[in-house]
């Protein structure tokens, strides 16, 4: 087993101290891909835990080990630490790798291990060095769920106060806000009864680090300098702007069309934010660092994390050179200039 990075482990213990963490929750996946977990008091977590791990009974997991070979290890990954906002006692969550205690190899039936092998294989092919995967945060909220299968019947029953079928139900009072079938996507309150709970979920998830991904730590904006907050994180610390360079802008337009237009448009929101007028919202350094260093920006910068939380699509690294990124910036400048003067161009 490779020794874990000391800096990541140090951040875990700093978070425990700073946040007053009481419990540590270790999460791992069973063979079908469902989360499992076990918790310990924070005082039991030591630096050696990130190498030695914790034993658990693998025979209790579907499709894993027989009872006579059930001893297994979970070893936490310190880079996945985040505060779980949904647990009453202050809890730090850590995602774990599952190991065989005899061979000290990652367990071949652990979905995380399988995914890591797939990523390593992808890199070995030379096709790409990074794979982006994300689950859609889609769910239903019901007021009543019942189901049963027995010797003489089988059924399921779902109910919701928003259900159109309850338009005539006595609710003392029934206020009539029941969206029609297939029309429940975008109605505003009071037809939408669940705005407040969705807001609370979103804010708690962002606070837990879900704006980057479930497998990264929640790096707060306070860890960045004022300059990094304004200019972003990456190789670009200063950009000098003069008159718009039409030739450079034309080069940037070609690069934008080839590399960026699948997700970004200038005048409309698409897969990712619209970029028309982006330089009114962001510094030129921020824009270039987002192009050149998206992974670290998404991991550490609060504005980049907020964009990911909103659009649910991580920005890939297109491996542009600094010169190409500067040309794209010039194209965005030229488009903004053309828009302000009423000039039309192909977008």
Short mmCIF file of N, CA, C and O in Angstrom, two decimals, residues 184-272:
data_model
loop_
_atom_site.label_atom_id
_atom_site.label_comp_id
_atom_site.label_asym_id
_atom_site.label_seq_id
_atom_site.Cartn_x
_atom_site.Cartn_y
_atom_site.Cartn_z
N UNK A 184 -45.03 19.60 -13.60
CA UNK A 184 -44.47 19.84 -12.28
C UNK A 184 -43.02 20.26 -12.27
O UNK A 184 -42.41 20.37 -11.20
N UNK A 185 -42.42 20.53 -13.44
CA UNK A 185 -40.99 20.82 -13.48
C UNK A 185 -40.65 22.22 -12.98
O UNK A 185 -39.72 22.39 -12.20
N UNK A 186 -41.36 23.24 -13.47
CA UNK A 186 -40.92 24.61 -13.23
C UNK A 186 -41.94 25.53 -12.55
O UNK A 186 -41.73 26.74 -12.54
N UNK A 187 -43.03 25.06 -11.99
CA UNK A 187 -43.99 26.00 -11.39
C UNK A 187 -43.37 26.69 -10.18
O UNK A 187 -42.52 26.13 -9.49
N UNK A 188 -43.80 27.93 -9.92
CA UNK A 188 -43.30 28.66 -8.76
C UNK A 188 -44.18 28.36 -7.56
O UNK A 188 -45.29 27.84 -7.69
N UNK A 189 -43.71 28.68 -6.34
CA UNK A 189 -44.57 28.57 -5.16
C UNK A 189 -45.79 29.48 -5.33
O UNK A 189 -45.70 30.52 -5.99
N UNK A 190 -46.96 29.12 -4.78
CA UNK A 190 -47.20 28.01 -3.85
C UNK A 190 -47.47 26.65 -4.52
O UNK A 190 -47.62 25.67 -3.82
N UNK A 191 -47.56 26.62 -5.87
CA UNK A 191 -47.73 25.31 -6.51
C UNK A 191 -46.53 24.42 -6.21
O UNK A 191 -46.67 23.23 -5.95
N UNK A 192 -45.37 25.00 -6.24
CA UNK A 192 -44.17 24.29 -5.81
C UNK A 192 -44.09 24.38 -4.29
O UNK A 192 -43.77 25.43 -3.73
N UNK A 193 -44.37 23.26 -3.61
CA UNK A 193 -44.39 23.24 -2.15
C UNK A 193 -42.99 23.09 -1.54
O UNK A 193 -42.83 23.28 -0.33
N UNK A 194 -42.00 22.73 -2.34
CA UNK A 194 -40.74 22.22 -1.77
C UNK A 194 -39.53 23.12 -2.03
O UNK A 194 -38.39 22.67 -1.94
N UNK A 195 -39.77 24.39 -2.34
CA UNK A 195 -38.67 25.31 -2.61
C UNK A 195 -37.71 25.40 -1.42
O UNK A 195 -36.48 25.34 -1.58
N UNK A 196 -38.24 25.55 -0.22
CA UNK A 196 -37.39 25.75 0.95
C UNK A 196 -36.52 24.53 1.25
O UNK A 196 -35.34 24.67 1.57
N UNK A 197 -37.09 23.33 1.15
CA UNK A 197 -36.30 22.15 1.47
C UNK A 197 -35.22 21.91 0.41
O UNK A 197 -34.10 21.49 0.73
N UNK A 198 -35.51 22.23 -0.86
CA UNK A 198 -34.48 22.10 -1.90
C UNK A 198 -33.35 23.10 -1.66
O UNK A 198 -32.17 22.78 -1.84
N UNK A 199 -33.70 24.33 -1.25
CA UNK A 199 -32.67 25.31 -0.94
C UNK A 199 -31.79 24.82 0.20
O UNK A 199 -30.55 24.95 0.15
N UNK A 200 -32.41 24.28 1.24
CA UNK A 200 -31.64 23.80 2.39
C UNK A 200 -30.72 22.65 1.97
O UNK A 200 -29.55 22.60 2.36
N UNK A 201 -31.23 21.74 1.15
CA UNK A 201 -30.40 20.64 0.66
C UNK A 201 -29.21 21.16 -0.14
O UNK A 201 -28.06 20.74 0.04
N UNK A 202 -29.49 22.09 -1.05
CA UNK A 202 -28.44 22.61 -1.91
C UNK A 202 -27.35 23.30 -1.11
O UNK A 202 -26.14 23.08 -1.34
N UNK A 203 -27.74 24.13 -0.15
CA UNK A 203 -26.76 24.85 0.65
C UNK A 203 -25.94 23.90 1.52
O UNK A 203 -24.73 24.07 1.70
N UNK A 204 -26.60 22.88 2.08
CA UNK A 204 -25.87 21.91 2.89
C UNK A 204 -24.91 21.08 2.04
O UNK A 204 -23.80 20.77 2.46
N UNK A 205 -25.34 20.70 0.84
CA UNK A 205 -24.46 19.93 -0.04
C UNK A 205 -23.26 20.76 -0.46
O UNK A 205 -22.13 20.27 -0.50
N UNK A 206 -23.50 22.04 -0.78
CA UNK A 206 -22.38 22.91 -1.14
C UNK A 206 -21.42 23.07 0.03
O UNK A 206 -20.20 23.04 -0.13
N UNK A 207 -21.97 23.20 1.24
CA UNK A 207 -21.14 23.31 2.41
C UNK A 207 -20.33 22.06 2.69
O UNK A 207 -19.26 22.12 3.29
N UNK A 208 -20.86 20.90 2.25
CA UNK A 208 -20.16 19.64 2.45
C UNK A 208 -19.15 19.35 1.35
O UNK A 208 -18.46 18.34 1.39
N UNK A 209 -19.06 20.23 0.35
CA UNK A 209 -18.07 20.04 -0.70
C UNK A 209 -18.63 19.42 -1.96
O UNK A 209 -17.88 19.12 -2.88
N UNK A 210 -19.94 19.21 -2.04
CA UNK A 210 -20.51 18.59 -3.22
C UNK A 210 -20.39 19.47 -4.45
O UNK A 210 -20.58 19.01 -5.56
N UNK A 211 -20.05 20.73 -4.26
CA UNK A 211 -19.84 21.60 -5.42
C UNK A 211 -18.62 21.18 -6.21
O UNK A 211 -18.50 21.49 -7.38
N UNK A 212 -17.67 20.44 -5.58
CA UNK A 212 -16.57 19.91 -6.37
C UNK A 212 -16.91 18.50 -6.80
O UNK A 212 -17.05 18.22 -7.97
N UNK A 213 -17.03 17.60 -5.84
CA UNK A 213 -17.44 16.23 -6.09
C UNK A 213 -17.49 15.54 -4.76
O UNK A 213 -16.88 16.00 -3.80
N UNK A 214 -18.19 14.38 -4.69
CA UNK A 214 -18.28 13.71 -3.40
C UNK A 214 -16.95 13.20 -2.89
O UNK A 214 -16.86 12.79 -1.76
N UNK A 215 -15.94 13.16 -3.75
CA UNK A 215 -14.68 12.54 -3.33
C UNK A 215 -13.56 13.54 -3.13
O UNK A 215 -12.41 13.20 -3.23
N UNK A 216 -13.91 14.85 -2.86
CA UNK A 216 -12.85 15.83 -2.61
C UNK A 216 -13.17 16.58 -1.33
O UNK A 216 -14.32 16.68 -0.92
N UNK A 217 -12.15 17.14 -0.68
CA UNK A 217 -12.40 17.89 0.55
C UNK A 217 -13.07 19.21 0.27
O UNK A 217 -12.97 19.76 -0.82
N UNK A 218 -13.78 19.74 1.27
CA UNK A 218 -14.43 21.04 1.13
C UNK A 218 -13.45 22.12 1.49
O UNK A 218 -13.28 22.47 2.65
N UNK A 219 -12.76 22.62 0.49
CA UNK A 219 -11.78 23.69 0.73
C UNK A 219 -12.50 25.02 0.75
O UNK A 219 -13.13 25.41 -0.22
N UNK A 220 -12.42 25.72 1.87
CA UNK A 220 -13.13 26.98 2.01
C UNK A 220 -12.43 28.12 1.31
O UNK A 220 -11.21 28.11 1.15
N UNK A 221 -13.19 29.14 0.92
CA UNK A 221 -12.61 30.29 0.26
C UNK A 221 -11.63 31.04 1.15
O UNK A 221 -10.76 31.75 0.68
N UNK A 222 -11.78 30.88 2.50
CA UNK A 222 -10.89 31.59 3.41
C UNK A 222 -9.45 31.12 3.31
O UNK A 222 -8.54 31.77 3.80
N UNK A 223 -9.21 29.94 2.69
CA UNK A 223 -7.86 29.45 2.52
C UNK A 223 -7.13 30.14 1.37
O UNK A 223 -5.94 29.96 1.18
N UNK A 224 -7.85 30.93 0.59
CA UNK A 224 -7.25 31.61 -0.55
C UNK A 224 -6.95 33.06 -0.20
O UNK A 224 -7.63 33.67 0.63
N UNK A 225 -5.95 33.61 -0.86
CA UNK A 225 -5.65 35.03 -0.68
C UNK A 225 -6.67 35.86 -1.44
O UNK A 225 -7.40 35.36 -2.32
N UNK A 226 -6.73 37.14 -1.12
CA UNK A 226 -7.64 38.04 -1.83
C UNK A 226 -7.32 38.06 -3.32
O UNK A 226 -8.22 38.14 -4.17
N UNK A 227 -6.02 37.99 -3.65
CA UNK A 227 -5.63 37.99 -5.06
C UNK A 227 -6.13 36.72 -5.75
O UNK A 227 -6.61 36.78 -6.89
N UNK A 228 -6.02 35.56 -5.08
CA UNK A 228 -6.49 34.31 -5.69
C UNK A 228 -8.01 34.33 -5.85
O UNK A 228 -8.54 33.81 -6.83
N UNK A 229 -8.72 34.90 -4.90
CA UNK A 229 -10.17 34.99 -5.03
C UNK A 229 -10.55 35.83 -6.24
O UNK A 229 -11.53 35.54 -6.93
N UNK A 230 -9.79 36.88 -6.50
CA UNK A 230 -10.09 37.76 -7.63
C UNK A 230 -9.58 37.20 -8.94
O UNK A 230 -10.28 37.25 -9.97
N UNK A 231 -8.36 36.64 -8.93
CA UNK A 231 -7.71 36.24 -10.18
C UNK A 231 -7.73 34.73 -10.43
O UNK A 231 -7.30 34.28 -11.50
N UNK A 232 -8.19 33.96 -9.47
CA UNK A 232 -8.20 32.52 -9.66
C UNK A 232 -6.88 31.88 -9.28
O UNK A 232 -5.92 32.56 -8.88
N UNK A 233 -6.84 30.56 -9.43
CA UNK A 233 -5.67 29.77 -9.05
C UNK A 233 -5.06 29.18 -10.31
O UNK A 233 -5.75 28.45 -11.05
N UNK A 234 -3.81 29.46 -10.57
CA UNK A 234 -3.19 28.93 -11.77
C UNK A 234 -1.97 29.72 -12.18
O UNK A 234 -1.46 30.56 -11.41
N UNK A 235 -1.51 29.52 -13.39
CA UNK A 235 -0.25 30.13 -13.82
C UNK A 235 -0.35 31.61 -14.15
O UNK A 235 0.66 32.30 -14.27
N UNK A 236 -1.57 32.12 -14.33
CA UNK A 236 -1.74 33.50 -14.79
C UNK A 236 -1.93 34.42 -13.59
O UNK A 236 -2.92 34.30 -12.85
N UNK A 237 -1.00 35.31 -13.37
CA UNK A 237 -1.09 36.27 -12.26
C UNK A 237 -1.32 37.70 -12.73
O UNK A 237 -1.73 38.54 -11.95
N UNK A 238 -1.05 37.96 -14.00
CA UNK A 238 -1.24 39.32 -14.50
C UNK A 238 -1.48 39.28 -16.01
O UNK A 238 -0.80 38.57 -16.74
N UNK A 239 -2.49 40.03 -16.46
CA UNK A 239 -2.79 40.15 -17.89
C UNK A 239 -2.89 41.64 -18.21
O UNK A 239 -3.64 42.37 -17.56
N UNK A 240 -2.13 42.06 -19.19
CA UNK A 240 -2.17 43.46 -19.63
C UNK A 240 -3.09 43.57 -20.84
O UNK A 240 -2.89 42.87 -21.84
N UNK A 241 -4.07 44.43 -20.75
CA UNK A 241 -5.04 44.59 -21.82
C UNK A 241 -4.89 45.97 -22.46
O UNK A 241 -4.76 46.97 -21.76
N UNK A 242 -4.91 46.00 -23.77
CA UNK A 242 -4.91 47.26 -24.50
C UNK A 242 -6.09 47.29 -25.45
O UNK A 242 -7.17 46.78 -25.14
N UNK A 243 -5.90 47.84 -26.62
CA UNK A 243 -6.93 47.79 -27.64
C UNK A 243 -7.12 46.34 -28.09
O UNK A 243 -6.18 45.54 -28.07
N UNK A 244 -8.33 46.01 -28.49
CA UNK A 244 -8.61 44.65 -28.95
C UNK A 244 -7.77 44.33 -30.18
O UNK A 244 -7.73 45.11 -31.14
N UNK A 245 -7.07 43.20 -30.13
CA UNK A 245 -6.24 42.74 -31.24
C UNK A 245 -7.10 41.84 -32.12
O UNK A 245 -7.39 40.70 -31.77
N UNK A 246 -7.51 42.36 -33.28
CA UNK A 246 -8.44 41.63 -34.14
C UNK A 246 -7.86 40.31 -34.63
O UNK A 246 -8.57 39.30 -34.70
N UNK A 247 -6.59 40.30 -34.97
CA UNK A 247 -5.97 39.06 -35.47
C UNK A 247 -5.92 38.01 -34.37
O UNK A 247 -6.20 36.82 -34.60
N UNK A 248 -5.54 38.44 -33.17
CA UNK A 248 -5.49 37.51 -32.04
C UNK A 248 -6.89 37.00 -31.70
O UNK A 248 -7.09 35.82 -31.40
N UNK A 249 -7.88 37.91 -31.78
CA UNK A 249 -9.26 37.51 -31.50
C UNK A 249 -9.75 36.48 -32.50
O UNK A 249 -10.49 35.56 -32.15
N UNK A 250 -9.33 36.61 -33.75
CA UNK A 250 -9.74 35.65 -34.78
C UNK A 250 -9.14 34.27 -34.48
O UNK A 250 -9.81 33.24 -34.66
N UNK A 251 -7.90 34.24 -34.03
CA UNK A 251 -7.30 32.97 -33.61
C UNK A 251 -8.08 32.37 -32.44
O UNK A 251 -8.35 31.17 -32.40
N UNK A 252 -8.44 33.24 -31.49
CA UNK A 252 -9.20 32.77 -30.34
C UNK A 252 -10.57 32.25 -30.71
O UNK A 252 -11.06 31.28 -30.13
N UNK A 253 -11.19 32.87 -31.72
CA UNK A 253 -12.50 32.40 -32.16
C UNK A 253 -12.40 30.99 -32.72
O UNK A 253 -13.27 30.14 -32.44
N UNK A 254 -11.35 30.72 -33.48
CA UNK A 254 -11.17 29.37 -34.03
C UNK A 254 -10.97 28.35 -32.91
O UNK A 254 -11.54 27.25 -32.94
N UNK A 255 -10.18 28.71 -31.91
CA UNK A 255 -9.95 27.80 -30.78
C UNK A 255 -11.24 27.62 -29.98
O UNK A 255 -11.57 26.50 -29.56
N UNK A 256 -11.96 28.70 -29.75
CA UNK A 256 -13.22 28.64 -29.02
C UNK A 256 -14.21 27.72 -29.72
O UNK A 256 -14.86 26.87 -29.10
N UNK A 257 -14.33 27.87 -31.04
CA UNK A 257 -15.26 27.04 -31.81
C UNK A 257 -14.89 25.57 -31.72
O UNK A 257 -15.76 24.70 -31.57
N UNK A 258 -13.60 25.28 -31.76
CA UNK A 258 -13.14 23.90 -31.74
C UNK A 258 -13.21 23.28 -30.35
O UNK A 258 -13.64 22.14 -30.20
N UNK A 259 -12.82 24.03 -29.35
CA UNK A 259 -12.62 23.45 -28.01
C UNK A 259 -13.72 23.78 -27.01
O UNK A 259 -13.93 23.03 -26.05
N UNK A 260 -14.39 24.91 -27.19
CA UNK A 260 -15.27 25.42 -26.13
C UNK A 260 -16.75 25.44 -26.48
O UNK A 260 -17.61 25.40 -25.59
N UNK A 261 -17.07 25.51 -27.77
CA UNK A 261 -18.46 25.79 -28.16
C UNK A 261 -19.41 24.63 -27.89
O UNK A 261 -20.63 24.82 -27.92
N UNK A 262 -18.89 23.43 -27.61
CA UNK A 262 -19.79 22.31 -27.29
C UNK A 262 -20.51 22.55 -25.97
O UNK A 262 -21.61 22.02 -25.75
N UNK A 263 -19.91 23.37 -25.09
CA UNK A 263 -20.50 23.62 -23.78
C UNK A 263 -20.89 25.09 -23.58
O UNK A 263 -21.83 25.39 -22.84
N UNK A 264 -20.15 26.00 -24.20
CA UNK A 264 -20.36 27.42 -23.97
C UNK A 264 -20.91 28.11 -25.22
O UNK A 264 -20.47 27.84 -26.33
N UNK A 265 -21.84 29.02 -25.00
CA UNK A 265 -22.29 29.95 -26.01
C UNK A 265 -22.10 31.36 -25.46
O UNK A 265 -21.96 31.56 -24.25
N UNK A 266 -22.08 32.34 -26.35
CA UNK A 266 -21.85 33.70 -25.89
C UNK A 266 -23.10 34.35 -25.33
O UNK A 266 -23.05 35.05 -24.31
N UNK A 267 -24.24 34.12 -25.96
CA UNK A 267 -25.43 34.89 -25.61
C UNK A 267 -26.47 34.10 -24.86
O UNK A 267 -27.46 34.67 -24.40
N UNK A 268 -26.32 32.79 -24.74
CA UNK A 268 -27.32 31.98 -24.04
C UNK A 268 -26.62 31.00 -23.10
O UNK A 268 -25.51 30.56 -23.35
N UNK A 269 -27.30 30.67 -22.02
CA UNK A 269 -26.85 29.62 -21.13
C UNK A 269 -27.01 28.29 -21.85
O UNK A 269 -28.03 28.02 -22.45
N UNK A 270 -26.00 27.44 -21.77
CA UNK A 270 -26.03 26.16 -22.48
C UNK A 270 -25.65 25.07 -21.48
O UNK A 270 -26.19 25.04 -20.37
N UNK A 271 -24.79 24.16 -21.82
CA UNK A 271 -24.32 23.17 -20.87
C UNK A 271 -23.59 23.85 -19.71
O UNK A 271 -23.65 23.42 -18.56
N UNK A 272 -22.90 24.93 -20.03
CA UNK A 272 -22.13 25.71 -19.07
C UNK A 272 -22.55 27.18 -19.19
O UNK A 272 -23.36 27.54 -20.05
#
